[in-house]
């Protein structure tokens, strides 16, 4: 047996991050799922529940609350969440890459994503600054292909973002905005749907 190639993979419990984790295992990596939290809520537990159902090791990494506060300021100033979500994602990757045992980091960003997404200079900068490999299994896949694969592999729940129990950055950002007396629907798109993987389809692993 050779030395295990471990990938620390940012994980929300959604279909994109779940599909990425599955692809990484097929490539021969040992995948450790990482959900970031600011400690405001315990919504990370939804990702852990899905990780356990899929058979992956799961860990929570806590980020400083100042990052979420700055992201909220950005969302309020911009009137939309794009820059805020991008800011959190970059800080999450940096936090993960800075851990001493981490050699490879991954996420579920797709070919057609605008936010969050690291362009080539930012991807190279992450690798150079932290001496890690940055892996994006979905970078060459479009929406139709991802939908086809996830529908075959997973049981997936799709609901409006405000209603779905999930573990991505958006949940705590929305919560902080409410604490500041701001309705998140004034900033986030209305009728925005997201996914959460509930487990494998029968016969799939």
JSON list of C-alpha atoms in Angstrom, two decimals:
[
{"chain": "A", "resi": 1, "resn": "UNK", "atom": "CA", "xyz": [0.00, 0.00, 0.00]},
{"chain": "A", "resi": 2, "resn": "UNK", "atom": "CA", "xyz": [1.27, 3.46, -0.85]},
{"chain": "A", "resi": 3, "resn": "UNK", "atom": "CA", "xyz": [1.05, 6.56, 1.29]},
{"chain": "A", "resi": 4, "resn": "UNK", "atom": "CA", "xyz": [-2.53, 7.84, 1.51]},
{"chain": "A", "resi": 5, "resn": "UNK", "atom": "CA", "xyz": [-3.23, 10.92, -0.60]},
{"chain": "A", "resi": 6, "resn": "UNK", "atom": "CA", "xyz": [-5.51, 12.90, 1.68]},
{"chain": "A", "resi": 7, "resn": "UNK", "atom": "CA", "xyz": [-7.72, 15.72, 0.40]},
{"chain": "A", "resi": 8, "resn": "UNK", "atom": "CA", "xyz": [-9.45, 18.15, 2.76]},
{"chain": "A", "resi": 9, "resn": "UNK", "atom": "CA", "xyz": [-12.63, 19.05, 0.93]},
{"chain": "A", "resi": 10, "resn": "UNK", "atom": "CA", "xyz": [-14.90, 22.01, 1.77]},
{"chain": "A", "resi": 11, "resn": "UNK", "atom": "CA", "xyz": [-18.31, 20.49, 2.34]},
{"chain": "A", "resi": 12, "resn": "UNK", "atom": "CA", "xyz": [-21.83, 21.88, 2.69]},
{"chain": "A", "resi": 13, "resn": "UNK", "atom": "CA", "xyz": [-23.84, 18.70, 2.25]},
{"chain": "A", "resi": 14, "resn": "UNK", "atom": "CA", "xyz": [-25.15, 19.90, -1.11]},
{"chain": "A", "resi": 15, "resn": "UNK", "atom": "CA", "xyz": [-25.02, 18.00, -4.38]},
{"chain": "A", "resi": 16, "resn": "UNK", "atom": "CA", "xyz": [-21.97, 19.81, -5.82]},
{"chain": "A", "resi": 17, "resn": "UNK", "atom": "CA", "xyz": [-19.70, 19.23, -2.84]},
{"chain": "A", "resi": 18, "resn": "UNK", "atom": "CA", "xyz": [-21.02, 15.66, -2.49]},
{"chain": "A", "resi": 19, "resn": "UNK", "atom": "CA", "xyz": [-20.40, 14.86, -6.16]},
{"chain": "A", "resi": 20, "resn": "UNK", "atom": "CA", "xyz": [-16.90, 16.32, -5.88]},
{"chain": "A", "resi": 21, "resn": "UNK", "atom": "CA", "xyz": [-16.17, 14.10, -2.88]},
{"chain": "A", "resi": 22, "resn": "UNK", "atom": "CA", "xyz": [-17.34, 11.02, -4.80]},
{"chain": "A", "resi": 23, "resn": "UNK", "atom": "CA", "xyz": [-15.16, 11.91, -7.81]},
{"chain": "A", "resi": 24, "resn": "UNK", "atom": "CA", "xyz": [-12.14, 12.41, -5.55]},
{"chain": "A", "resi": 25, "resn": "UNK", "atom": "CA", "xyz": [-12.58, 8.91, -4.09]},
{"chain": "A", "resi": 26, "resn": "UNK", "atom": "CA", "xyz": [-12.76, 7.46, -7.61]},
{"chain": "A", "resi": 27, "resn": "UNK", "atom": "CA", "xyz": [-9.46, 9.20, -8.35]},
{"chain": "A", "resi": 28, "resn": "UNK", "atom": "CA", "xyz": [-7.90, 7.37, -5.41]},
{"chain": "A", "resi": 29, "resn": "UNK", "atom": "CA", "xyz": [-7.87, 10.11, -2.78]},
{"chain": "A", "resi": 30, "resn": "UNK", "atom": "CA", "xyz": [-8.77, 9.70, 0.86]},
{"chain": "A", "resi": 31, "resn": "UNK", "atom": "CA", "xyz": [-11.36, 12.43, 1.36]},
{"chain": "A", "resi": 32, "resn": "UNK", "atom": "CA", "xyz": [-11.93, 14.30, 4.60]},
{"chain": "A", "resi": 33, "resn": "UNK", "atom": "CA", "xyz": [-14.96, 16.56, 4.50]},
{"chain": "A", "resi": 34, "resn": "UNK", "atom": "CA", "xyz": [-14.61, 19.97, 6.16]},
{"chain": "A", "resi": 35, "resn": "UNK", "atom": "CA", "xyz": [-17.49, 22.30, 6.98]},
{"chain": "A", "resi": 36, "resn": "UNK", "atom": "CA", "xyz": [-16.66, 25.81, 8.11]},
{"chain": "A", "resi": 37, "resn": "UNK", "atom": "CA", "xyz": [-18.68, 27.55, 10.80]},
{"chain": "A", "resi": 38, "resn": "UNK", "atom": "CA", "xyz": [-18.62, 30.86, 12.64]},
{"chain": "A", "resi": 39, "resn": "UNK", "atom": "CA", "xyz": [-20.21, 29.34, 15.74]},
{"chain": "A", "resi": 40, "resn": "UNK", "atom": "CA", "xyz": [-23.43, 31.33, 15.43]},
{"chain": "A", "resi": 41, "resn": "UNK", "atom": "CA", "xyz": [-25.49, 28.26, 14.60]},
{"chain": "A", "resi": 42, "resn": "UNK", "atom": "CA", "xyz": [-25.07, 24.50, 14.63]},
{"chain": "A", "resi": 43, "resn": "UNK", "atom": "CA", "xyz": [-26.16, 24.12, 11.00]},
{"chain": "A", "resi": 44, "resn": "UNK", "atom": "CA", "xyz": [-22.85, 22.32, 10.34]},
{"chain": "A", "resi": 45, "resn": "UNK", "atom": "CA", "xyz": [-24.65, 19.29, 11.83]},
{"chain": "A", "resi": 46, "resn": "UNK", "atom": "CA", "xyz": [-26.65, 18.89, 8.60]},
{"chain": "A", "resi": 47, "resn": "UNK", "atom": "CA", "xyz": [-23.40, 18.41, 6.67]},
{"chain": "A", "resi": 48, "resn": "UNK", "atom": "CA", "xyz": [-22.13, 15.95, 9.26]},
{"chain": "A", "resi": 49, "resn": "UNK", "atom": "CA", "xyz": [-25.33, 13.95, 9.01]},
{"chain": "A", "resi": 50, "resn": "UNK", "atom": "CA", "xyz": [-24.99, 13.73, 5.24]},
{"chain": "A", "resi": 51, "resn": "UNK", "atom": "CA", "xyz": [-21.27, 12.92, 5.47]},
{"chain": "A", "resi": 52, "resn": "UNK", "atom": "CA", "xyz": [-22.02, 10.02, 7.80]},
{"chain": "A", "resi": 53, "resn": "UNK", "atom": "CA", "xyz": [-24.71, 8.69, 5.48]},
{"chain": "A", "resi": 54, "resn": "UNK", "atom": "CA", "xyz": [-22.26, 8.79, 2.58]},
{"chain": "A", "resi": 55, "resn": "UNK", "atom": "CA", "xyz": [-19.48, 7.21, 4.64]},
{"chain": "A", "resi": 56, "resn": "UNK", "atom": "CA", "xyz": [-17.02, 10.10, 4.84]},
{"chain": "A", "resi": 57, "resn": "UNK", "atom": "CA", "xyz": [-15.02, 11.45, 7.75]},
{"chain": "A", "resi": 58, "resn": "UNK", "atom": "CA", "xyz": [-16.24, 14.92, 8.72]},
{"chain": "A", "resi": 59, "resn": "UNK", "atom": "CA", "xyz": [-14.71, 17.82, 10.63]},
{"chain": "A", "resi": 60, "resn": "UNK", "atom": "CA", "xyz": [-15.82, 21.35, 11.53]},
{"chain": "A", "resi": 61, "resn": "UNK", "atom": "CA", "xyz": [-13.36, 24.23, 11.21]},
{"chain": "A", "resi": 62, "resn": "UNK", "atom": "CA", "xyz": [-14.35, 27.45, 12.96]},
{"chain": "A", "resi": 63, "resn": "UNK", "atom": "CA", "xyz": [-13.55, 30.79, 11.35]},
{"chain": "A", "resi": 64, "resn": "UNK", "atom": "CA", "xyz": [-13.28, 34.10, 13.24]},
{"chain": "A", "resi": 65, "resn": "UNK", "atom": "CA", "xyz": [-16.54, 35.99, 13.60]},
{"chain": "A", "resi": 66, "resn": "UNK", "atom": "CA", "xyz": [-14.88, 39.08, 12.17]},
{"chain": "A", "resi": 67, "resn": "UNK", "atom": "CA", "xyz": [-14.95, 37.44, 8.73]},
{"chain": "A", "resi": 68, "resn": "UNK", "atom": "CA", "xyz": [-18.71, 37.02, 8.88]},
{"chain": "A", "resi": 69, "resn": "UNK", "atom": "CA", "xyz": [-19.17, 40.57, 10.19]},
{"chain": "A", "resi": 70, "resn": "UNK", "atom": "CA", "xyz": [-17.13, 41.95, 7.29]},
{"chain": "A", "resi": 71, "resn": "UNK", "atom": "CA", "xyz": [-19.09, 39.81, 4.83]},
{"chain": "A", "resi": 72, "resn": "UNK", "atom": "CA", "xyz": [-22.36, 41.17, 6.23]},
{"chain": "A", "resi": 73, "resn": "UNK", "atom": "CA", "xyz": [-21.07, 44.73, 5.80]},
{"chain": "A", "resi": 74, "resn": "UNK", "atom": "CA", "xyz": [-20.21, 43.95, 2.19]},
{"chain": "A", "resi": 75, "resn": "UNK", "atom": "CA", "xyz": [-23.62, 42.43, 1.46]},
{"chain": "A", "resi": 76, "resn": "UNK", "atom": "CA", "xyz": [-25.42, 45.41, 2.96]},
{"chain": "A", "resi": 77, "resn": "UNK", "atom": "CA", "xyz": [-23.27, 47.91, 1.08]},
{"chain": "A", "resi": 78, "resn": "UNK", "atom": "CA", "xyz": [-23.59, 46.07, -2.25]},
{"chain": "A", "resi": 79, "resn": "UNK", "atom": "CA", "xyz": [-27.26, 45.18, -1.90]},
{"chain": "A", "resi": 80, "resn": "UNK", "atom": "CA", "xyz": [-26.46, 41.62, -3.05]},
{"chain": "A", "resi": 81, "resn": "UNK", "atom": "CA", "xyz": [-24.52, 38.72, -1.50]},
{"chain": "A", "resi": 82, "resn": "UNK", "atom": "CA", "xyz": [-22.04, 37.89, -4.27]},
{"chain": "A", "resi": 83, "resn": "UNK", "atom": "CA", "xyz": [-18.93, 39.64, -2.97]},
{"chain": "A", "resi": 84, "resn": "UNK", "atom": "CA", "xyz": [-19.71, 38.56, 0.58]},
{"chain": "A", "resi": 85, "resn": "UNK", "atom": "CA", "xyz": [-19.98, 34.89, -0.37]},
{"chain": "A", "resi": 86, "resn": "UNK", "atom": "CA", "xyz": [-16.80, 35.13, -2.44]},
{"chain": "A", "resi": 87, "resn": "UNK", "atom": "CA", "xyz": [-14.98, 36.74, 0.49]},
{"chain": "A", "resi": 88, "resn": "UNK", "atom": "CA", "xyz": [-16.05, 33.99, 2.89]},
{"chain": "A", "resi": 89, "resn": "UNK", "atom": "CA", "xyz": [-15.11, 31.24, 0.44]},
{"chain": "A", "resi": 90, "resn": "UNK", "atom": "CA", "xyz": [-11.61, 32.62, -0.06]},
{"chain": "A", "resi": 91, "resn": "UNK", "atom": "CA", "xyz": [-11.08, 32.92, 3.70]},
{"chain": "A", "resi": 92, "resn": "UNK", "atom": "CA", "xyz": [-12.41, 29.37, 4.17]},
{"chain": "A", "resi": 93, "resn": "UNK", "atom": "CA", "xyz": [-9.95, 27.95, 1.64]},
{"chain": "A", "resi": 94, "resn": "UNK", "atom": "CA", "xyz": [-7.09, 29.91, 3.23]},
{"chain": "A", "resi": 95, "resn": "UNK", "atom": "CA", "xyz": [-8.02, 28.68, 6.71]},
{"chain": "A", "resi": 96, "resn": "UNK", "atom": "CA", "xyz": [-8.12, 25.11, 5.48]},
{"chain": "A", "resi": 97, "resn": "UNK", "atom": "CA", "xyz": [-4.87, 25.41, 3.53]},
{"chain": "A", "resi": 98, "resn": "UNK", "atom": "CA", "xyz": [-3.09, 26.90, 6.55]},
{"chain": "A", "resi": 99, "resn": "UNK", "atom": "CA", "xyz": [-3.66, 23.85, 8.76]},
{"chain": "A", "resi": 100, "resn": "UNK", "atom": "CA", "xyz": [-0.33, 22.09, 9.29]},
{"chain": "A", "resi": 101, "resn": "UNK", "atom": "CA", "xyz": [-1.47, 18.63, 8.17]},
{"chain": "A", "resi": 102, "resn": "UNK", "atom": "CA", "xyz": [-3.14, 19.82, 4.97]},
{"chain": "A", "resi": 103, "resn": "UNK", "atom": "CA", "xyz": [-1.43, 19.19, 1.62]},
{"chain": "A", "resi": 104, "resn": "UNK", "atom": "CA", "xyz": [-4.45, 19.23, -0.70]},
{"chain": "A", "resi": 105, "resn": "UNK", "atom": "CA", "xyz": [-7.61, 21.32, -0.57]},
{"chain": "A", "resi": 106, "resn": "UNK", "atom": "CA", "xyz": [-10.72, 20.96, -2.67]},
{"chain": "A", "resi": 107, "resn": "UNK", "atom": "CA", "xyz": [-14.16, 22.45, -3.20]},
{"chain": "A", "resi": 108, "resn": "UNK", "atom": "CA", "xyz": [-17.29, 21.87, -5.26]},
{"chain": "A", "resi": 109, "resn": "UNK", "atom": "CA", "xyz": [-17.13, 24.93, -7.47]},
{"chain": "A", "resi": 110, "resn": "UNK", "atom": "CA", "xyz": [-18.28, 24.27, -11.03]},
{"chain": "A", "resi": 111, "resn": "UNK", "atom": "CA", "xyz": [-17.29, 25.34, -14.54]},
{"chain": "A", "resi": 112, "resn": "UNK", "atom": "CA", "xyz": [-20.21, 27.75, -14.83]},
{"chain": "A", "resi": 113, "resn": "UNK", "atom": "CA", "xyz": [-20.07, 29.23, -11.33]},
{"chain": "A", "resi": 114, "resn": "UNK", "atom": "CA", "xyz": [-19.58, 32.94, -10.89]},
{"chain": "A", "resi": 115, "resn": "UNK", "atom": "CA", "xyz": [-19.64, 33.01, -7.09]},
{"chain": "A", "resi": 116, "resn": "UNK", "atom": "CA", "xyz": [-17.89, 31.54, -5.26]},
{"chain": "A", "resi": 117, "resn": "UNK", "atom": "CA", "xyz": [-15.12, 30.82, -7.70]},
{"chain": "A", "resi": 118, "resn": "UNK", "atom": "CA", "xyz": [-11.34, 31.32, -7.76]},
{"chain": "A", "resi": 119, "resn": "UNK", "atom": "CA", "xyz": [-9.99, 32.49, -11.09]},
{"chain": "A", "resi": 120, "resn": "UNK", "atom": "CA", "xyz": [-6.64, 31.11, -12.23]},
{"chain": "A", "resi": 121, "resn": "UNK", "atom": "CA", "xyz": [-4.44, 33.81, -10.59]},
{"chain": "A", "resi": 122, "resn": "UNK", "atom": "CA", "xyz": [-6.23, 33.36, -7.25]},
{"chain": "A", "resi": 123, "resn": "UNK", "atom": "CA", "xyz": [-6.01, 29.57, -7.50]},
{"chain": "A", "resi": 124, "resn": "UNK", "atom": "CA", "xyz": [-2.28, 29.75, -8.18]},
{"chain": "A", "resi": 125, "resn": "UNK", "atom": "CA", "xyz": [-1.83, 32.27, -5.37]},
{"chain": "A", "resi": 126, "resn": "UNK", "atom": "CA", "xyz": [-3.56, 29.94, -2.91]},
{"chain": "A", "resi": 127, "resn": "UNK", "atom": "CA", "xyz": [-1.29, 27.07, -3.90]},
{"chain": "A", "resi": 128, "resn": "UNK", "atom": "CA", "xyz": [1.88, 29.19, -3.77]},
{"chain": "A", "resi": 129, "resn": "UNK", "atom": "CA", "xyz": [1.15, 30.95, -0.48]},
{"chain": "A", "resi": 130, "resn": "UNK", "atom": "CA", "xyz": [0.23, 27.78, 1.41]},
{"chain": "A", "resi": 131, "resn": "UNK", "atom": "CA", "xyz": [2.20, 25.11, -0.49]},
{"chain": "A", "resi": 132, "resn": "UNK", "atom": "CA", "xyz": [-0.91, 23.07, -1.20]},
{"chain": "A", "resi": 133, "resn": "UNK", "atom": "CA", "xyz": [-2.56, 21.56, -4.24]},
{"chain": "A", "resi": 134, "resn": "UNK", "atom": "CA", "xyz": [-5.97, 23.04, -5.01]},
{"chain": "A", "resi": 135, "resn": "UNK", "atom": "CA", "xyz": [-8.29, 20.49, -6.65]},
{"chain": "A", "resi": 136, "resn": "UNK", "atom": "CA", "xyz": [-11.64, 21.24, -8.31]},
{"chain": "A", "resi": 137, "resn": "UNK", "atom": "CA", "xyz": [-13.24, 18.04, -9.60]},
{"chain": "A", "resi": 138, "resn": "UNK", "atom": "CA", "xyz": [-16.21, 19.85, -11.17]},
{"chain": "A", "resi": 139, "resn": "UNK", "atom": "CA", "xyz": [-14.23, 22.50, -13.03]},
{"chain": "A", "resi": 140, "resn": "UNK", "atom": "CA", "xyz": [-14.86, 20.88, -16.40]},
{"chain": "A", "resi": 141, "resn": "UNK", "atom": "CA", "xyz": [-18.48, 19.90, -15.78]},
{"chain": "A", "resi": 142, "resn": "UNK", "atom": "CA", "xyz": [-21.54, 21.90, -16.76]},
{"chain": "A", "resi": 143, "resn": "UNK", "atom": "CA", "xyz": [-24.91, 22.04, -15.04]},
{"chain": "A", "resi": 144, "resn": "UNK", "atom": "CA", "xyz": [-26.55, 19.32, -17.15]},
{"chain": "A", "resi": 145, "resn": "UNK", "atom": "CA", "xyz": [-23.77, 16.83, -16.50]},
{"chain": "A", "resi": 146, "resn": "UNK", "atom": "CA", "xyz": [-23.75, 17.56, -12.77]},
{"chain": "A", "resi": 147, "resn": "UNK", "atom": "CA", "xyz": [-27.52, 17.17, -12.58]},
{"chain": "A", "resi": 148, "resn": "UNK", "atom": "CA", "xyz": [-27.36, 13.88, -14.47]},
{"chain": "A", "resi": 149, "resn": "UNK", "atom": "CA", "xyz": [-24.69, 12.46, -12.15]},
{"chain": "A", "resi": 150, "resn": "UNK", "atom": "CA", "xyz": [-26.22, 13.66, -8.89]},
{"chain": "A", "resi": 151, "resn": "UNK", "atom": "CA", "xyz": [-29.66, 12.36, -9.84]},
{"chain": "A", "resi": 152, "resn": "UNK", "atom": "CA", "xyz": [-28.13, 8.94, -10.46]},
{"chain": "A", "resi": 153, "resn": "UNK", "atom": "CA", "xyz": [-25.99, 8.86, -7.31]},
{"chain": "A", "resi": 154, "resn": "UNK", "atom": "CA", "xyz": [-27.86, 10.67, -4.57]},
{"chain": "A", "resi": 155, "resn": "UNK", "atom": "CA", "xyz": [-31.19, 11.22, -2.92]},
{"chain": "A", "resi": 156, "resn": "UNK", "atom": "CA", "xyz": [-31.43, 15.01, -3.10]},
{"chain": "A", "resi": 157, "resn": "UNK", "atom": "CA", "xyz": [-33.77, 17.50, -1.41]},
{"chain": "A", "resi": 158, "resn": "UNK", "atom": "CA", "xyz": [-34.23, 20.79, -3.28]},
{"chain": "A", "resi": 159, "resn": "UNK", "atom": "CA", "xyz": [-36.01, 23.67, -1.57]},
{"chain": "A", "resi": 160, "resn": "UNK", "atom": "CA", "xyz": [-35.90, 27.46, -1.37]},
{"chain": "A", "resi": 161, "resn": "UNK", "atom": "CA", "xyz": [-32.78, 28.70, 0.41]},
{"chain": "A", "resi": 162, "resn": "UNK", "atom": "CA", "xyz": [-34.75, 30.17, 3.31]},
{"chain": "A", "resi": 163, "resn": "UNK", "atom": "CA", "xyz": [-36.39, 26.81, 4.00]},
{"chain": "A", "resi": 164, "resn": "UNK", "atom": "CA", "xyz": [-33.65, 24.26, 3.35]},
{"chain": "A", "resi": 165, "resn": "UNK", "atom": "CA", "xyz": [-31.70, 22.85, 6.30]},
{"chain": "A", "resi": 166, "resn": "UNK", "atom": "CA", "xyz": [-28.15, 23.15, 5.04]},
{"chain": "A", "resi": 167, "resn": "UNK", "atom": "CA", "xyz": [-24.61, 23.93, 6.12]},
{"chain": "A", "resi": 168, "resn": "UNK", "atom": "CA", "xyz": [-23.24, 26.48, 3.67]},
{"chain": "A", "resi": 169, "resn": "UNK", "atom": "CA", "xyz": [-21.94, 29.99, 4.36]},
{"chain": "A", "resi": 170, "resn": "UNK", "atom": "CA", "xyz": [-25.24, 31.56, 3.47]},
{"chain": "A", "resi": 171, "resn": "UNK", "atom": "CA", "xyz": [-27.11, 30.29, 6.54]},
{"chain": "A", "resi": 172, "resn": "UNK", "atom": "CA", "xyz": [-25.03, 32.10, 9.13]},
{"chain": "A", "resi": 173, "resn": "UNK", "atom": "CA", "xyz": [-24.75, 35.20, 6.93]},
{"chain": "A", "resi": 174, "resn": "UNK", "atom": "CA", "xyz": [-28.54, 35.37, 6.67]},
{"chain": "A", "resi": 175, "resn": "UNK", "atom": "CA", "xyz": [-28.78, 34.86, 10.44]},
{"chain": "A", "resi": 176, "resn": "UNK", "atom": "CA", "xyz": [-26.37, 37.72, 11.16]},
{"chain": "A", "resi": 177, "resn": "UNK", "atom": "CA", "xyz": [-28.31, 40.02, 8.83]},
{"chain": "A", "resi": 178, "resn": "UNK", "atom": "CA", "xyz": [-31.50, 39.21, 10.74]},
{"chain": "A", "resi": 179, "resn": "UNK", "atom": "CA", "xyz": [-29.71, 39.98, 14.00]},
{"chain": "A", "resi": 180, "resn": "UNK", "atom": "CA", "xyz": [-28.87, 43.39, 12.52]},
{"chain": "A", "resi": 181, "resn": "UNK", "atom": "CA", "xyz": [-32.56, 43.92, 11.74]},
{"chain": "A", "resi": 182, "resn": "UNK", "atom": "CA", "xyz": [-32.21, 43.36, 7.99]},
{"chain": "A", "resi": 183, "resn": "UNK", "atom": "CA", "xyz": [-34.45, 41.01, 6.03]},
{"chain": "A", "resi": 184, "resn": "UNK", "atom": "CA", "xyz": [-32.10, 38.74, 4.03]},
{"chain": "A", "resi": 185, "resn": "UNK", "atom": "CA", "xyz": [-34.61, 38.72, 1.17]},
{"chain": "A", "resi": 186, "resn": "UNK", "atom": "CA", "xyz": [-33.74, 42.38, 0.60]},
{"chain": "A", "resi": 187, "resn": "UNK", "atom": "CA", "xyz": [-30.22, 41.21, -0.32]},
{"chain": "A", "resi": 188, "resn": "UNK", "atom": "CA", "xyz": [-30.44, 37.57, -1.40]},
{"chain": "A", "resi": 189, "resn": "UNK", "atom": "CA", "xyz": [-32.37, 36.60, -4.53]},
{"chain": "A", "resi": 190, "resn": "UNK", "atom": "CA", "xyz": [-35.97, 35.57, -4.01]},
{"chain": "A", "resi": 191, "resn": "UNK", "atom": "CA", "xyz": [-37.02, 32.08, -5.12]},
{"chain": "A", "resi": 192, "resn": "UNK", "atom": "CA", "xyz": [-33.42, 30.86, -4.98]},
{"chain": "A", "resi": 193, "resn": "UNK", "atom": "CA", "xyz": [-33.26, 27.07, -4.75]},
{"chain": "A", "resi": 194, "resn": "UNK", "atom": "CA", "xyz": [-30.49, 25.01, -3.21]},
{"chain": "A", "resi": 195, "resn": "UNK", "atom": "CA", "xyz": [-29.89, 21.35, -2.57]},
{"chain": "A", "resi": 196, "resn": "UNK", "atom": "CA", "xyz": [-29.01, 19.01, 0.26]},
{"chain": "A", "resi": 197, "resn": "UNK", "atom": "CA", "xyz": [-27.96, 15.41, -0.25]},
{"chain": "A", "resi": 198, "resn": "UNK", "atom": "CA", "xyz": [-29.88, 13.00, 1.99]},
{"chain": "A", "resi": 199, "resn": "UNK", "atom": "CA", "xyz": [-27.91, 9.86, 1.13]},
{"chain": "A", "resi": 200, "resn": "UNK", "atom": "CA", "xyz": [-27.01, 7.42, -1.62]},
{"chain": "A", "resi": 201, "resn": "UNK", "atom": "CA", "xyz": [-29.56, 6.08, -4.04]},
{"chain": "A", "resi": 202, "resn": "UNK", "atom": "CA", "xyz": [-30.06, 2.37, -3.52]},
{"chain": "A", "resi": 203, "resn": "UNK", "atom": "CA", "xyz": [-27.15, 0.42, -4.96]},
{"chain": "A", "resi": 204, "resn": "UNK", "atom": "CA", "xyz": [-24.85, 3.45, -5.37]},
{"chain": "A", "resi": 205, "resn": "UNK", "atom": "CA", "xyz": [-21.66, 4.14, -3.42]}
]
